[in-house]
Coordinates of C-alpha atoms in Angstrom, one line a residue:
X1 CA 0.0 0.0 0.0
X2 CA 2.9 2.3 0.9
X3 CA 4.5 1.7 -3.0
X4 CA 1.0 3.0 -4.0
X5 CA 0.5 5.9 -2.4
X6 CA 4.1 7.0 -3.3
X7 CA 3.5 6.0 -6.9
X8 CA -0.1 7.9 -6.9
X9 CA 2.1 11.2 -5.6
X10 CA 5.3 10.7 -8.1
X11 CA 2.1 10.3 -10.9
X12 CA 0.4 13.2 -10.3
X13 CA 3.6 15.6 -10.2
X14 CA 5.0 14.6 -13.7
X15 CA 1.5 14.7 -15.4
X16 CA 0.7 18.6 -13.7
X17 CA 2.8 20.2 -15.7
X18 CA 5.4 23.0 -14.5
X19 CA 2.7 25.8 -14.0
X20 CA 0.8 24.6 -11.8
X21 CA 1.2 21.5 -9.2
X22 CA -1.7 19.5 -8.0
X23 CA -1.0 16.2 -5.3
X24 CA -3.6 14.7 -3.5
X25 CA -5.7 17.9 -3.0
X26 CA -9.0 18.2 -4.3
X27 CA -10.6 21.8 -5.3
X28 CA -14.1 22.1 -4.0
X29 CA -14.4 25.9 -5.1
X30 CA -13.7 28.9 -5.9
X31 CA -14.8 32.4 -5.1
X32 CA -13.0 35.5 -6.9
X33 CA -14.6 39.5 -7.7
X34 CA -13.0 41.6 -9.8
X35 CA -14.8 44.8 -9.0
X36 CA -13.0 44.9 -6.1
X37 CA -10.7 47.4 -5.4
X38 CA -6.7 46.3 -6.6
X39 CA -3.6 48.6 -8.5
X40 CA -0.9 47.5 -10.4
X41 CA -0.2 44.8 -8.2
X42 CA -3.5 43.0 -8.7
X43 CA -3.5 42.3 -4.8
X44 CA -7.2 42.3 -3.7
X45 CA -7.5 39.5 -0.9
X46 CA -5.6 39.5 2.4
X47 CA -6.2 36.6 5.2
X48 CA -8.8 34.3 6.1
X49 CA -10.3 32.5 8.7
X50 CA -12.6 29.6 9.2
X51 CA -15.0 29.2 12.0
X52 CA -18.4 27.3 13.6
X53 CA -21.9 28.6 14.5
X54 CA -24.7 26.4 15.3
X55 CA -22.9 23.3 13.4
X56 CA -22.2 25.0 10.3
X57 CA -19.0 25.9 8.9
X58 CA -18.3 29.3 7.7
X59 CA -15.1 31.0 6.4
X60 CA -14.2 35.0 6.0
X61 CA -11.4 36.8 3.5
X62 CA -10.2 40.1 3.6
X63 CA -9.8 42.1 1.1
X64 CA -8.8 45.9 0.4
X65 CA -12.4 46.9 0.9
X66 CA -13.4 44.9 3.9
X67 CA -15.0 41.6 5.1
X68 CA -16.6 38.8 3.1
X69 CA -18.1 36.2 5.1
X70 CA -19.7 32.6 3.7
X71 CA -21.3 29.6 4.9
X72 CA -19.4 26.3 3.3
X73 CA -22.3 24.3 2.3
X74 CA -23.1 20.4 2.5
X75 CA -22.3 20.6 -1.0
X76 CA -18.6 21.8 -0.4
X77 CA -19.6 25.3 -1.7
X78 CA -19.1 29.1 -0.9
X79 CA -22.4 30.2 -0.2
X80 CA -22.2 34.3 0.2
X81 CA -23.3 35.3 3.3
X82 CA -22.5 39.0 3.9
X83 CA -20.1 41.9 3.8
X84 CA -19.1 44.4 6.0
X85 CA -16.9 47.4 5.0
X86 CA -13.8 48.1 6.8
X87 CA -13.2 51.5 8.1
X88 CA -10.0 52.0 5.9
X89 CA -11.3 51.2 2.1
X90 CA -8.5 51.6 -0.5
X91 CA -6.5 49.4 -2.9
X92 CA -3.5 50.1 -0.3
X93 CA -5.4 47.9 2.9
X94 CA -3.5 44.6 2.5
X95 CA -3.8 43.2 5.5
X96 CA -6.8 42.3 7.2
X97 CA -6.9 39.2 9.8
X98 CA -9.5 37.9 11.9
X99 CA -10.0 35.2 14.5
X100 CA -13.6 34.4 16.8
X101 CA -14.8 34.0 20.2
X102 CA -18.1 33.1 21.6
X103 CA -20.5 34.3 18.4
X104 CA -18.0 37.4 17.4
X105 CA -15.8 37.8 14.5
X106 CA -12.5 40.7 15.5
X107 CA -11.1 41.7 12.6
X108 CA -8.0 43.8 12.1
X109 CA -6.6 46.3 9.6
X110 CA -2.8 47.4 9.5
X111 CA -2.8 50.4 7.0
X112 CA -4.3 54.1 6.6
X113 CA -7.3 55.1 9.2
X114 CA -8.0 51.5 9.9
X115 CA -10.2 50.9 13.5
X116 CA -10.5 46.9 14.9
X117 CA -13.6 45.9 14.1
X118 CA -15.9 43.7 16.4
X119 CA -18.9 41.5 14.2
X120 CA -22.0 39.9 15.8
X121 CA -22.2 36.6 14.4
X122 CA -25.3 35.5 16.3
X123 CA -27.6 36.1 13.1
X124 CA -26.2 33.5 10.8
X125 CA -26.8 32.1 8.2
X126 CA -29.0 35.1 7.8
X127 CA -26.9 38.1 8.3
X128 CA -23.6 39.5 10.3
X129 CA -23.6 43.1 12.0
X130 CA -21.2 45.5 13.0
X131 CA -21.1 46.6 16.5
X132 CA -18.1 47.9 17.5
X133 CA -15.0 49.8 15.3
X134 CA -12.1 51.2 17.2
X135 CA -9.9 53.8 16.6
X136 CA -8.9 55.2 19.8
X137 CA -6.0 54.5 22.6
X138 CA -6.9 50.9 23.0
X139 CA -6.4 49.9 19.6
X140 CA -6.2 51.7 16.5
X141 CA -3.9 50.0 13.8
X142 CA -3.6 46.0 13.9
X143 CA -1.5 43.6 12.6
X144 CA -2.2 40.7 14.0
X145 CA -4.2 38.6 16.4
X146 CA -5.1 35.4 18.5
X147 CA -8.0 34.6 20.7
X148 CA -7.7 32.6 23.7
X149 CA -10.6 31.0 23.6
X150 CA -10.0 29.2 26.9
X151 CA -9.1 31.9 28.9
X152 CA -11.5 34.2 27.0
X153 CA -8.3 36.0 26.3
X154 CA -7.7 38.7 23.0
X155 CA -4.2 38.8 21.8
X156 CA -2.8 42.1 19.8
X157 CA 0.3 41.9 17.8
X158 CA 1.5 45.5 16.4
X159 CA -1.0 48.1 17.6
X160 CA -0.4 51.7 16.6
X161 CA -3.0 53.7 18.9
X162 CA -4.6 57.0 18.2
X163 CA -4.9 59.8 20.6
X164 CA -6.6 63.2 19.7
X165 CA -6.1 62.0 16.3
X166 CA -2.7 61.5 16.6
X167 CA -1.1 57.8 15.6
X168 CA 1.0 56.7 19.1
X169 CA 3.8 55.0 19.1
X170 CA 3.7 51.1 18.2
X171 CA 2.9 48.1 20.6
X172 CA 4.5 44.9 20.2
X173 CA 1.7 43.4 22.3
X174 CA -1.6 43.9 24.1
X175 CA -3.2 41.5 25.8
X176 CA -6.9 42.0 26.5
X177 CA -9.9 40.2 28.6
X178 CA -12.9 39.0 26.6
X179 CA -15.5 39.1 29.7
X180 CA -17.2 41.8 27.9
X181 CA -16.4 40.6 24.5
X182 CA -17.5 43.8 22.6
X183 CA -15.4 46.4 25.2
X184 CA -12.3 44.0 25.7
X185 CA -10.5 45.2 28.8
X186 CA -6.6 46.2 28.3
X187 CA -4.2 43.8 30.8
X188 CA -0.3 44.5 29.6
X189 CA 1.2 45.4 27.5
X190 CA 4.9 44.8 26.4
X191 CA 7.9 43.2 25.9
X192 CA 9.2 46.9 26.3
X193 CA 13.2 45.4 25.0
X194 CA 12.2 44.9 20.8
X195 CA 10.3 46.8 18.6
X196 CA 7.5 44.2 17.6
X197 CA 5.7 41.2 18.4
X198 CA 4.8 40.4 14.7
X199 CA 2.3 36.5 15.5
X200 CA 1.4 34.5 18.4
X201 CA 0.5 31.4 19.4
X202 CA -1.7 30.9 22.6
X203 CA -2.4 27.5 24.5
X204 CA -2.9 26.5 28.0
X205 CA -1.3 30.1 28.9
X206 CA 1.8 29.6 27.3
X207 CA 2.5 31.9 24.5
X208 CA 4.9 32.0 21.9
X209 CA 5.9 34.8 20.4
X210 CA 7.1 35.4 16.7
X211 CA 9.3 38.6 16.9
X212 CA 10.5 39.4 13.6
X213 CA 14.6 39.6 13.4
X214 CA 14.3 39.1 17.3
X215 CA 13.4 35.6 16.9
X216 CA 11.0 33.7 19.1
X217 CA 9.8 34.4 22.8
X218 CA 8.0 32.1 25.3
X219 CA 6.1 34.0 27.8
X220 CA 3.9 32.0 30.4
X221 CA 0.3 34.2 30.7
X222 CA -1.6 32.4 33.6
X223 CA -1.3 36.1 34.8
X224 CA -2.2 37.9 32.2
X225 CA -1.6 40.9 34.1
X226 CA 1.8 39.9 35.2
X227 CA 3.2 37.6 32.2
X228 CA 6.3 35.8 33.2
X229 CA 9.0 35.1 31.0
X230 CA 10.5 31.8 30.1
X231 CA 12.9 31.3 27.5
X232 CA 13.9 32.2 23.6
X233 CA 15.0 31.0 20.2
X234 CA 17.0 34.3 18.7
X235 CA 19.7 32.7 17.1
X236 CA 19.2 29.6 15.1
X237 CA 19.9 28.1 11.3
X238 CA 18.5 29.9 8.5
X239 CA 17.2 32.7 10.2
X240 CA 15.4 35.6 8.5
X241 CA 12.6 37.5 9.8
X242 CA 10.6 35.3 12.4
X243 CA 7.0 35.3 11.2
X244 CA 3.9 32.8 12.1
X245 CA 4.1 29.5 14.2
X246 CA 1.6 26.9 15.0
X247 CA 1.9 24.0 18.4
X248 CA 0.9 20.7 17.5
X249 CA -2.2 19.2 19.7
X250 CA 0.9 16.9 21.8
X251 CA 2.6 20.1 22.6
X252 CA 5.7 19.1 21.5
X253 CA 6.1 19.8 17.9
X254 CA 6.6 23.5 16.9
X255 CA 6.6 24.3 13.1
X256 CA 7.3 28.0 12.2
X257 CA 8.1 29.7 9.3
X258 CA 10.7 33.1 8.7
X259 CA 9.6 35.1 5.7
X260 CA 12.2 35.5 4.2
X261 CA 12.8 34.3 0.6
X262 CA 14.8 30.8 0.1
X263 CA 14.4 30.2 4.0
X264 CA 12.5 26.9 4.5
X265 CA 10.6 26.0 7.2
X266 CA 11.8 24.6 10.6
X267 CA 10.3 22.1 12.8
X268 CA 11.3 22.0 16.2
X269 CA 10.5 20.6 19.2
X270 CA 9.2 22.6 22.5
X271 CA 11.0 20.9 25.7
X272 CA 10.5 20.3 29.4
X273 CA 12.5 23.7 30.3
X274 CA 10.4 25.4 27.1
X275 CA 13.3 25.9 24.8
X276 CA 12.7 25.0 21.3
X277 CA 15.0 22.9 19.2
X278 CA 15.4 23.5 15.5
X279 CA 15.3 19.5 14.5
X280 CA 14.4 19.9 10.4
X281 CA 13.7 22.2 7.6
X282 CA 11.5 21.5 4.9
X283 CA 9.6 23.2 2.2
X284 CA 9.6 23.4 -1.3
X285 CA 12.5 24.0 -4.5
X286 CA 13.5 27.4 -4.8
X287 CA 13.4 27.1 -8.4
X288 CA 13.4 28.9 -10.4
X289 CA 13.4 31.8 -8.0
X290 CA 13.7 31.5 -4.4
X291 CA 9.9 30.7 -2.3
X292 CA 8.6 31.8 0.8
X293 CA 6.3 30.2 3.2
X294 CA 3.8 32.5 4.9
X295 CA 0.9 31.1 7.5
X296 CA 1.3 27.3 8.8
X297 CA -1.1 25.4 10.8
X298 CA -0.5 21.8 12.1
X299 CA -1.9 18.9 13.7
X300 CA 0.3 16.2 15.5
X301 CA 0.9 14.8 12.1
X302 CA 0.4 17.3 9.1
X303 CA 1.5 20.8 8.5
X304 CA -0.2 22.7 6.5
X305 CA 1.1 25.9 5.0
X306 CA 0.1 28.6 3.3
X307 CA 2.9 29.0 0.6
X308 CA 3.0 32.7 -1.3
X309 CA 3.8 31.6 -5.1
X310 CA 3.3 28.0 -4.2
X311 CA 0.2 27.9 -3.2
X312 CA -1.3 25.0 -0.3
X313 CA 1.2 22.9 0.7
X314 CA 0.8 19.8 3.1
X315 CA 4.0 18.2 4.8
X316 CA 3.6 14.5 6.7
X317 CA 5.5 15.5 10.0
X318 CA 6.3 11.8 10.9
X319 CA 9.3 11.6 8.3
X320 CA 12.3 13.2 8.8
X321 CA 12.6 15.5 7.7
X322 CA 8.5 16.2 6.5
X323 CA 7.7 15.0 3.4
X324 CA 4.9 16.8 0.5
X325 CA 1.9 14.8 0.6
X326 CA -0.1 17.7 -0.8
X327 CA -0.1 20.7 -3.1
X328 CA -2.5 23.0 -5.2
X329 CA -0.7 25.9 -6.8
X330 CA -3.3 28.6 -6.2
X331 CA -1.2 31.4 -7.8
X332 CA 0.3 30.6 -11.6
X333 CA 3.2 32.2 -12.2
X334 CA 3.7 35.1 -15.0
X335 CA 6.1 37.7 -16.3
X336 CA 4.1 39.9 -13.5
X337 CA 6.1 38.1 -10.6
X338 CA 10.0 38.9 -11.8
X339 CA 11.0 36.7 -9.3
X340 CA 9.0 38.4 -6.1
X341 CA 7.9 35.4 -4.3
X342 CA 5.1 37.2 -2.0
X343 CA 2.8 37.0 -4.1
X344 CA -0.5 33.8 -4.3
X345 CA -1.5 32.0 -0.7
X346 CA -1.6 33.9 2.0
X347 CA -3.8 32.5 5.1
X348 CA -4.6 29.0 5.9
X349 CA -7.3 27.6 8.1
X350 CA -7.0 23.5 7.9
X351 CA -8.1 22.7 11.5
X352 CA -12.5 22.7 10.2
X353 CA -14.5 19.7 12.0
X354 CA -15.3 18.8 8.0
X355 CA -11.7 18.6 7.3
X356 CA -12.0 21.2 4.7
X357 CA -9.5 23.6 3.8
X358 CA -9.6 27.4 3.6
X359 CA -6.7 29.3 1.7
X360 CA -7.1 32.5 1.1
X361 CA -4.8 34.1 -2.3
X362 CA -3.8 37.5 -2.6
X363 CA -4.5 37.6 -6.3
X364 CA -6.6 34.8 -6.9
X365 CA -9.2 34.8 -4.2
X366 CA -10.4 32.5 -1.7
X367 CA -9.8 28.7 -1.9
X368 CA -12.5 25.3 -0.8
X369 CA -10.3 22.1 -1.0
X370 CA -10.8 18.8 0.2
X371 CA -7.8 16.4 1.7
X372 CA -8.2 12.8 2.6
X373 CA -6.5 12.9 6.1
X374 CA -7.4 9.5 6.6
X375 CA -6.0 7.9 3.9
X376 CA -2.0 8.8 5.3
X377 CA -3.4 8.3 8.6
X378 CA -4.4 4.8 8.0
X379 CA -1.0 4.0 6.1
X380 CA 1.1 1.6 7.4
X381 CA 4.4 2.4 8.5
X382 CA 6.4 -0.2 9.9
X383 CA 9.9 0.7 9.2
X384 CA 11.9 2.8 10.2
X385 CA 13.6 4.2 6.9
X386 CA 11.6 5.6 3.6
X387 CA 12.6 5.6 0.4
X388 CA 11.9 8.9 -2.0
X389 CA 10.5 9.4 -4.9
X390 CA 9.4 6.1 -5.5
X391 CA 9.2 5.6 -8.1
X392 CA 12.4 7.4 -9.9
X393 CA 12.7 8.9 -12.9
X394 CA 15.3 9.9 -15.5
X395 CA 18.3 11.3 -13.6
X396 CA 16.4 11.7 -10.0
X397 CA 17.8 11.0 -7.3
X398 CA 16.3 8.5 -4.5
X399 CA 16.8 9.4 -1.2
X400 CA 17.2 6.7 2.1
X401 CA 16.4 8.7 4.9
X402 CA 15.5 7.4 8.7
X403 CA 12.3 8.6 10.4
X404 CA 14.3 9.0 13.6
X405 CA 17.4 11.2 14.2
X406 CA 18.7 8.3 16.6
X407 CA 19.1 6.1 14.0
X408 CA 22.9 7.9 12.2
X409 CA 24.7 4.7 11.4
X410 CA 23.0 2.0 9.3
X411 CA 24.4 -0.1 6.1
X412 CA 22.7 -0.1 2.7
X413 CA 22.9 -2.5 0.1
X414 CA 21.1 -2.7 -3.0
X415 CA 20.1 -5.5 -5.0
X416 CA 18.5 -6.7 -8.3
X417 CA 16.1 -8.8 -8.8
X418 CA 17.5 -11.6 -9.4
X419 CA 19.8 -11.1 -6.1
X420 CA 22.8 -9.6 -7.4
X421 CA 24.5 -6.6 -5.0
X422 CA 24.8 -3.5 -7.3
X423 CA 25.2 -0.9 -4.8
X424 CA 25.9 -0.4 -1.5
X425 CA 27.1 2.4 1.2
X426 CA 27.6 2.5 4.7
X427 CA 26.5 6.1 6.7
X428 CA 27.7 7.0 10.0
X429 CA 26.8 10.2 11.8
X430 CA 24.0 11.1 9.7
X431 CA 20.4 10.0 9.2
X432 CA 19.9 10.3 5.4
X433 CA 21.8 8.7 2.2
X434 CA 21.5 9.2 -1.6
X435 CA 21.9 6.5 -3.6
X436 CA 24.4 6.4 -7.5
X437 CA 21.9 7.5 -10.2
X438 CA 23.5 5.8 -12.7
X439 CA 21.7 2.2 -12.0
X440 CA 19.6 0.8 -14.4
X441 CA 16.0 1.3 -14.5
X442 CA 14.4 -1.7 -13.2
X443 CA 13.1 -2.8 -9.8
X444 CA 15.6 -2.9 -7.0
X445 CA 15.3 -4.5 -3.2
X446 CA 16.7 -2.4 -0.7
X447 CA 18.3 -3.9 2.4
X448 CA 18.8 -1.7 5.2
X449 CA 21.0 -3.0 8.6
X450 CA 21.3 -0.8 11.9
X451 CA 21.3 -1.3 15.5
X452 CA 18.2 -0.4 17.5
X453 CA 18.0 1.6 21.1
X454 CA 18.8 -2.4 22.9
X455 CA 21.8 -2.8 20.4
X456 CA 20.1 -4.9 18.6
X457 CA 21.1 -5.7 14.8
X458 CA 18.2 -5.1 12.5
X459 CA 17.1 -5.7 8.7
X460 CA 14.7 -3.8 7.4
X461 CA 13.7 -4.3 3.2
X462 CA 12.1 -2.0 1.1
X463 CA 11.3 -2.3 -2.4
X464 CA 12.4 0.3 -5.3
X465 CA 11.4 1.1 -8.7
X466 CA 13.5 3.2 -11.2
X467 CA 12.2 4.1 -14.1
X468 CA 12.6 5.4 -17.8

């Protein structure tokens, strides 16, 4: 079964063609306007966000004019629902966000005269209203937000206040309480030693804090009013600017990604003192221009990410390092791009009881796709190596990697099919192999030998086909 579902992947990437890649993601619909207000850049759509009320899903894009809010249908379809205008209304608002609590939608704006918009939800399907818009000392400008949903707790990332009129200086952070969830109540605000808290992630009152070129912060909030420090990530491999992270449901895995062009993404793990180790980096080819992740959101085994240029992407976190199981280019490259790799996918919401999956494209519009989960999760993996691509092709290269970093010294040797050695290698200090391209095509046996955690010897056999 694991020799099909590789094969179905490898299939479906040589017959998409180089403008646009499609793996194991299905496209339920569409919804793009072109009245809507865009310059030279074609940008209309910012972020998006997907939510529930009364057991139906609904998701909401931004775009340069304001709010769009549908219901996804039974029938996997954007059903338009309302709009609601935001404050600031020009071709130069970009960036809109939006997160929920109780039966509210918050939405954020971070250019021109923007306020932070509050939106009763509590009439759906029929209708959403506006009932509170900001622009005042408390909160002004936005760039960012997260909802604590928990602790009925309103996260702030980048707030420029107004006083009198006047734009105040920035806020990396506010923190506000939801009790009253149309007048949220300022608690802190901080950390007063860098100039910007750009994300956050919020669980179980532990926070942690993209900061831009000041890396990552972890700040304990059971006091909300008195957050306590706990530890940091500001130096680490390919670093760039430090922009979105999402915590696995085990609280363990941390995936994050820098936007910075060429930079992949890291995968780390949060430990017992709360420092996070950098353990992979994945993403896709920076060809032929360098790429940039944007938004990721994971589960304990799947990230999924929100790629600029490339579009959805969906990485199985239980190979090492995270393999592609998914892709739908939403943005097609042109002469327009000349190499800028910001524009296409920009927000991400994955984490719908349906399973359905929200990506919102800067250019393009607003994305309904479908992804079996449960076929990878029902895949069964009992060794500990994989094999990739498989099957080859031409002059690609196949790649031997262990699932776990323990395992660095292992033997390979390859075989034909009739039982003749034509290859082998053995790899110490490392968790990974490549094996001579110049084999034959035909099918191969793989024999791999290591020594578990008890010092045991073990064999392990896969099976490998190389094509034409």
């Amino acid at each position: 079964m694991k020799t099909s579902l590789l094969f179905i992947c490898c299939l479906l990437f040589l017959f998409t063609g180089k403008t646009q890649k499609i793996k194991n993601v299905t496209l339920l619909d569409q919804w793009f306007s072109d009245t809507i207000l865009t310059n030279s850049s074609e940008v209309r759509f910012s972020s998006c966000w997907g939510f529930t009320q009364n057991d139906k899903e609904y998701g909401i894009i931004g775009s340069t004019e304001g709010s769009h809010f549908f219901e996804l249908t039974d029938e996997n379809k954007f059903k338009f629902i309302d709009f609601v205008p935001g404050r600031f209304v020009s071709s130069q608002a970009i960036t809109r966000e939006f997160k929920t609590y109780s039966h509210y939608a918050y939405a954020s704006c971070d250019e021109g005269t923007s306020g932070f918009q509050i939106i009763d939800l509590a009439y759906l399907p029929d209708s959403v209203h506006l009932v509170a818009d900001y622009r005042d000392a408390l909160f002004g400008r936005v760039h960012n937000l997260f909802v604590d949903s928990v602790n009925a707790l309103l996260y702030l990332c980048l707030v420029t206040p107004v006083q009198n009129n006047a734009e105040l200086p920035m806020v990396p952070l506010r923190v506000y309480s939801l009790e009253n969830p149309v007048q949220p109540t300022l608690l802190w605000e901080g950390p007063n030693d860098i100039p910007e808290v750009h994300d956050i992630f919020v669980r179980n009152n532990l926070a942690i804090l993209n900061c831009g070129y000041n890396g990552i912060r972890i700040y304990d909030f059971t006091n909300p009013s008195n957050p306590s420090y706990l530890n940091n990530l500001t130096v680490y491999p390919q670093q760039g600017y430090n922009h979105q992270g999402w915590l696995a449901p085990n609280n363990e895995t941390y995936v994050f990604a820098d936007e910075t062009a060429s930079l992949q993404l890291k995968k780390c793990k949060l430990k017992s003192d709360f420092s996070l180790q950098v353990q992979q980096f994945f993403g896709t080819e920076n060809e032929p221009y360098n790429k940039t992740p944007h938004n990721v959101q994971c589960t304990n085994e799947f990230a999924f990410v929100a790629y600029y240029n490339d579009g959805l992407r969906i990485y199985d976190l239980r190979y090492n390092p995270p393999m592609e199981i998914g892709a739908y280019d939403t943005y097609i490259d042109n002469a327009q791009t000349n190499n800028f790799s910001m524009w296409g996918a920009w927000g991400i919401n994955a984490l719908l009881p349906s399973g359905r999956i929200l990506i919102s494209d800067r250019n393009n519009g607003f994305f309904l796709f479908d992804f079996d989960k449960e076929f990878f999760l029902n895949q069964a993996n009992d060794s500990h190596f994989s094999i990739y691509p498989n099957p080859t092709y031409a002059d690609e290269p196949l790649t031997i990697r262990a699932f776990e970093d323990a395992i660095s010294d292992f033997t390979v040797r390859i075989y034909s099919a009739v039982g003749q050695e034509v290859w082998s290698k053995t790899v110490s200090n490392q968790s990974f192999v490549e094996v001579d391209q110049s084999l034959a095509s035909a099918c191969y046996f793989i024999r791999i030998e290591y020594q578990n955690y008890l010092n045991e010897n073990v064999v392990e056999y896969l099976k490998w086909e190389k094509g034409f």
